[in-house]
Amino acid sequence: MMLPMGNTTKLTDALLWEILQERLPADEVNQLVWEYLGYEYDPSQQTWRTERVASPWRERFPTPPDFIRDRSAIVQLTRSIPPAAKQLLKQELGFPGYQVSELTPERTRRATIVNWLLGIRRTHP
């Protein structure tokens, strides 16, 4: 499933579970976050448009970062989650978390991304 750039993809529970269960490929997870941050690829100019990207993101990441592999990008995403949204994985999806034996950096980052997306969904239904 390729996510449409420039259109706001609906953040359904099913889509969020696909991210958590690693059924959505990392590049598509990144595209989804980029979409909600405001990054847009302009194929005619072969460049990224960042007019809709908030200045802290645009300054630090003039091109969209890889949230699955780039630690600094996921740290900034984590810090941008409002305190009131920190428990949305449990509250809205009933996500119990991973067992210690199941933890990997990618799974942890995917959970952070889903939590961030739930915050976006809550503030922009």
PDB file of C-alpha atoms in Angstrom:
ATOM      1  CA  MET A   1       0.000   0.000   0.000  1.00  0.00           C
ATOM      2  CA  MET A   2       1.610   3.270  -1.096  1.00  0.00           C
ATOM      3  CA  LEU A   3       0.481   6.292   0.854  1.00  0.00           C
ATOM      4  CA  PRO A   4      -0.523   9.314  -1.217  1.00  0.00           C
ATOM      5  CA  MET A   5       1.771  12.300  -0.740  1.00  0.00           C
ATOM      6  CA  GLY A   6       0.023  15.646  -0.577  1.00  0.00           C
ATOM      7  CA  ASN A   7      -3.262  14.097   0.584  1.00  0.00           C
ATOM      8  CA  THR A   8      -3.897  13.635   4.239  1.00  0.00           C
ATOM      9  CA  THR A   9      -4.099   9.918   4.901  1.00  0.00           C
ATOM     10  CA  LYS A  10      -6.840   8.989   7.356  1.00  0.00           C
ATOM     11  CA  LEU A  11      -5.338   7.783  10.631  1.00  0.00           C
ATOM     12  CA  THR A  12      -7.509   4.754  11.248  1.00  0.00           C
ATOM     13  CA  ASP A  13      -6.955   2.295  14.068  1.00  0.00           C
ATOM     14  CA  ALA A  14      -6.296  -0.377  11.415  1.00  0.00           C
ATOM     15  CA  LEU A  15      -3.508   1.697   9.848  1.00  0.00           C
ATOM     16  CA  LEU A  16      -1.939   2.422  13.228  1.00  0.00           C
ATOM     17  CA  TRP A  17      -1.990  -1.292  14.136  1.00  0.00           C
ATOM     18  CA  GLU A  18      -0.299  -2.072  10.786  1.00  0.00           C
ATOM     19  CA  ILE A  19       2.524   0.233  11.850  1.00  0.00           C
ATOM     20  CA  LEU A  20       2.810  -1.348  15.307  1.00  0.00           C
ATOM     21  CA  GLN A  21       2.732  -4.883  13.928  1.00  0.00           C
ATOM     22  CA  GLU A  22       5.398  -4.068  11.328  1.00  0.00           C
ATOM     23  CA  ARG A  23       3.061  -4.813   8.423  1.00  0.00           C
ATOM     24  CA  LEU A  24       3.537  -1.327   6.964  1.00  0.00           C
ATOM     25  CA  PRO A  25       7.046  -0.960   5.507  1.00  0.00           C
ATOM     26  CA  ALA A  26       9.381   1.572   7.127  1.00  0.00           C
ATOM     27  CA  ASP A  27       9.470   3.810   4.047  1.00  0.00           C
ATOM     28  CA  GLU A  28       5.671   4.102   4.104  1.00  0.00           C
ATOM     29  CA  VAL A  29       5.679   4.817   7.837  1.00  0.00           C
ATOM     30  CA  ASN A  30       8.149   7.631   7.174  1.00  0.00           C
ATOM     31  CA  GLN A  31       5.993   8.981   4.324  1.00  0.00           C
ATOM     32  CA  LEU A  32       3.027   9.132   6.667  1.00  0.00           C
ATOM     33  CA  VAL A  33       4.937  11.132   9.293  1.00  0.00           C
ATOM     34  CA  TRP A  34       6.358  13.430   6.606  1.00  0.00           C
ATOM     35  CA  GLU A  35       2.837  14.032   5.323  1.00  0.00           C
ATOM     36  CA  TYR A  36       1.597  15.112   8.749  1.00  0.00           C
ATOM     37  CA  LEU A  37       4.685  17.255   9.371  1.00  0.00           C
ATOM     38  CA  GLY A  38       4.005  19.056   6.078  1.00  0.00           C
ATOM     39  CA  TYR A  39       6.841  17.805   3.857  1.00  0.00           C
ATOM     40  CA  GLU A  40       5.852  17.621   0.175  1.00  0.00           C
ATOM     41  CA  TYR A  41       7.925  16.275  -2.677  1.00  0.00           C
ATOM     42  CA  ASP A  42       7.846  18.347  -5.861  1.00  0.00           C
ATOM     43  CA  PRO A  43       8.655  15.922  -8.693  1.00  0.00           C
ATOM     44  CA  SER A  44       8.997  18.692 -11.300  1.00  0.00           C
ATOM     45  CA  GLN A  45      11.742  20.381  -9.244  1.00  0.00           C
ATOM     46  CA  GLN A  46      12.995  17.099  -7.745  1.00  0.00           C
ATOM     47  CA  THR A  47      13.135  18.733  -4.345  1.00  0.00           C
ATOM     48  CA  TRP A  48      11.262  18.799  -1.050  1.00  0.00           C
ATOM     49  CA  ARG A  49       8.879  21.659  -0.335  1.00  0.00           C
ATOM     50  CA  THR A  50       8.840  22.672   3.303  1.00  0.00           C
ATOM     51  CA  GLU A  51       6.546  25.706   3.396  1.00  0.00           C
ATOM     52  CA  ARG A  52       4.030  23.789   5.533  1.00  0.00           C
ATOM     53  CA  VAL A  53       6.669  22.328   7.873  1.00  0.00           C
ATOM     54  CA  ALA A  54       6.989  23.979  11.301  1.00  0.00           C
ATOM     55  CA  SER A  55      10.212  25.952  11.577  1.00  0.00           C
ATOM     56  CA  PRO A  56      11.892  23.766  14.251  1.00  0.00           C
ATOM     57  CA  TRP A  57      11.513  20.744  11.956  1.00  0.00           C
ATOM     58  CA  ARG A  58      12.387  22.649   8.785  1.00  0.00           C
ATOM     59  CA  GLU A  59      15.544  24.105  10.360  1.00  0.00           C
ATOM     60  CA  ARG A  60      16.790  20.841  11.804  1.00  0.00           C
ATOM     61  CA  PHE A  61      15.626  18.621   8.934  1.00  0.00           C
ATOM     62  CA  PRO A  62      15.477  20.531   5.619  1.00  0.00           C
ATOM     63  CA  THR A  63      14.757  17.184   3.980  1.00  0.00           C
ATOM     64  CA  PRO A  64      12.486  14.624   5.637  1.00  0.00           C
ATOM     65  CA  PRO A  65      14.329  12.417   8.118  1.00  0.00           C
ATOM     66  CA  ASP A  66      14.140   8.648   8.455  1.00  0.00           C
ATOM     67  CA  PHE A  67      12.286   8.171  11.728  1.00  0.00           C
ATOM     68  CA  ILE A  68      12.971   4.452  11.843  1.00  0.00           C
ATOM     69  CA  ARG A  69      16.758   4.719  11.474  1.00  0.00           C
ATOM     70  CA  ASP A  70      17.663   8.280  12.569  1.00  0.00           C
ATOM     71  CA  ARG A  71      17.853   8.495  16.342  1.00  0.00           C
ATOM     72  CA  SER A  72      17.892  12.306  16.422  1.00  0.00           C
ATOM     73  CA  ALA A  73      14.682  12.468  14.365  1.00  0.00           C
ATOM     74  CA  ILE A  74      12.785  10.064  16.632  1.00  0.00           C
ATOM     75  CA  VAL A  75      14.056  11.908  19.728  1.00  0.00           C
ATOM     76  CA  GLN A  76      12.673  15.188  18.344  1.00  0.00           C
ATOM     77  CA  LEU A  77       9.391  13.458  17.487  1.00  0.00           C
ATOM     78  CA  THR A  78       9.190  12.035  21.024  1.00  0.00           C
ATOM     79  CA  ARG A  79       9.808  15.470  22.545  1.00  0.00           C
ATOM     80  CA  SER A  80       7.065  16.967  20.390  1.00  0.00           C
ATOM     81  CA  ILE A  81       4.385  14.695  21.906  1.00  0.00           C
ATOM     82  CA  PRO A  82       2.388  16.774  24.399  1.00  0.00           C
ATOM     83  CA  PRO A  83       2.282  15.349  27.955  1.00  0.00           C
ATOM     84  CA  ALA A  84      -1.485  14.817  27.682  1.00  0.00           C
ATOM     85  CA  ALA A  85      -0.901  12.539  24.670  1.00  0.00           C
ATOM     86  CA  LYS A  86       1.832  10.346  26.161  1.00  0.00           C
ATOM     87  CA  GLN A  87      -0.557   7.492  27.039  1.00  0.00           C
ATOM     88  CA  LEU A  88      -2.676   7.434  23.884  1.00  0.00           C
ATOM     89  CA  LEU A  89      -1.321   4.060  22.769  1.00  0.00           C
ATOM     90  CA  LYS A  90      -2.918   2.485  25.828  1.00  0.00           C
ATOM     91  CA  GLN A  91      -5.939   4.772  26.056  1.00  0.00           C
ATOM     92  CA  GLU A  92      -7.079   4.762  22.432  1.00  0.00           C
ATOM     93  CA  LEU A  93      -5.652   1.557  20.970  1.00  0.00           C
ATOM     94  CA  GLY A  94      -5.453  -0.580  24.089  1.00  0.00           C
ATOM     95  CA  PHE A  95      -1.841  -1.321  23.188  1.00  0.00           C
ATOM     96  CA  PRO A  96      -0.325  -3.300  26.065  1.00  0.00           C
ATOM     97  CA  GLY A  97       3.255  -2.589  25.028  1.00  0.00           C
ATOM     98  CA  TYR A  98       5.906  -5.079  24.030  1.00  0.00           C
ATOM     99  CA  GLN A  99       7.412  -7.790  26.191  1.00  0.00           C
ATOM    100  CA  VAL A 100      11.071  -7.107  26.999  1.00  0.00           C
ATOM    101  CA  SER A 101      12.057 -10.044  24.790  1.00  0.00           C
ATOM    102  CA  GLU A 102      10.184  -8.434  21.861  1.00  0.00           C
ATOM    103  CA  LEU A 103      11.810  -4.998  22.115  1.00  0.00           C
ATOM    104  CA  THR A 104      13.865  -3.764  19.197  1.00  0.00           C
ATOM    105  CA  PRO A 105      14.831  -0.197  18.282  1.00  0.00           C
ATOM    106  CA  GLU A 106      12.477  -0.337  15.281  1.00  0.00           C
ATOM    107  CA  ARG A 107       9.490  -1.497  17.324  1.00  0.00           C
ATOM    108  CA  THR A 108      10.129   1.175  19.933  1.00  0.00           C
ATOM    109  CA  ARG A 109      10.338   3.834  17.231  1.00  0.00           C
ATOM    110  CA  ARG A 110       7.176   2.566  15.554  1.00  0.00           C
ATOM    111  CA  ALA A 111       5.345   2.802  18.889  1.00  0.00           C
ATOM    112  CA  THR A 112       6.591   6.378  19.299  1.00  0.00           C
ATOM    113  CA  ILE A 113       5.409   7.226  15.784  1.00  0.00           C
ATOM    114  CA  VAL A 114       1.962   5.746  16.426  1.00  0.00           C
ATOM    115  CA  ASN A 115       1.696   7.636  19.713  1.00  0.00           C
ATOM    116  CA  TRP A 116       2.610  10.871  17.899  1.00  0.00           C
ATOM    117  CA  LEU A 117       0.064  10.119  15.158  1.00  0.00           C
ATOM    118  CA  LEU A 118      -2.614   9.481  17.785  1.00  0.00           C
ATOM    119  CA  GLY A 119      -1.873  12.927  19.203  1.00  0.00           C
ATOM    120  CA  ILE A 120      -2.279  14.399  15.713  1.00  0.00           C
ATOM    121  CA  ARG A 121      -5.536  12.486  15.240  1.00  0.00           C
ATOM    122  CA  ARG A 122      -6.853  13.739  18.577  1.00  0.00           C
ATOM    123  CA  THR A 123      -6.074  17.398  17.854  1.00  0.00           C
ATOM    124  CA  HIS A 124      -7.032  17.282  14.130  1.00  0.00           C
ATOM    125  CA  PRO A 125      -9.829  14.692  13.767  1.00  0.00           C
TER     126      PRO A 125
END
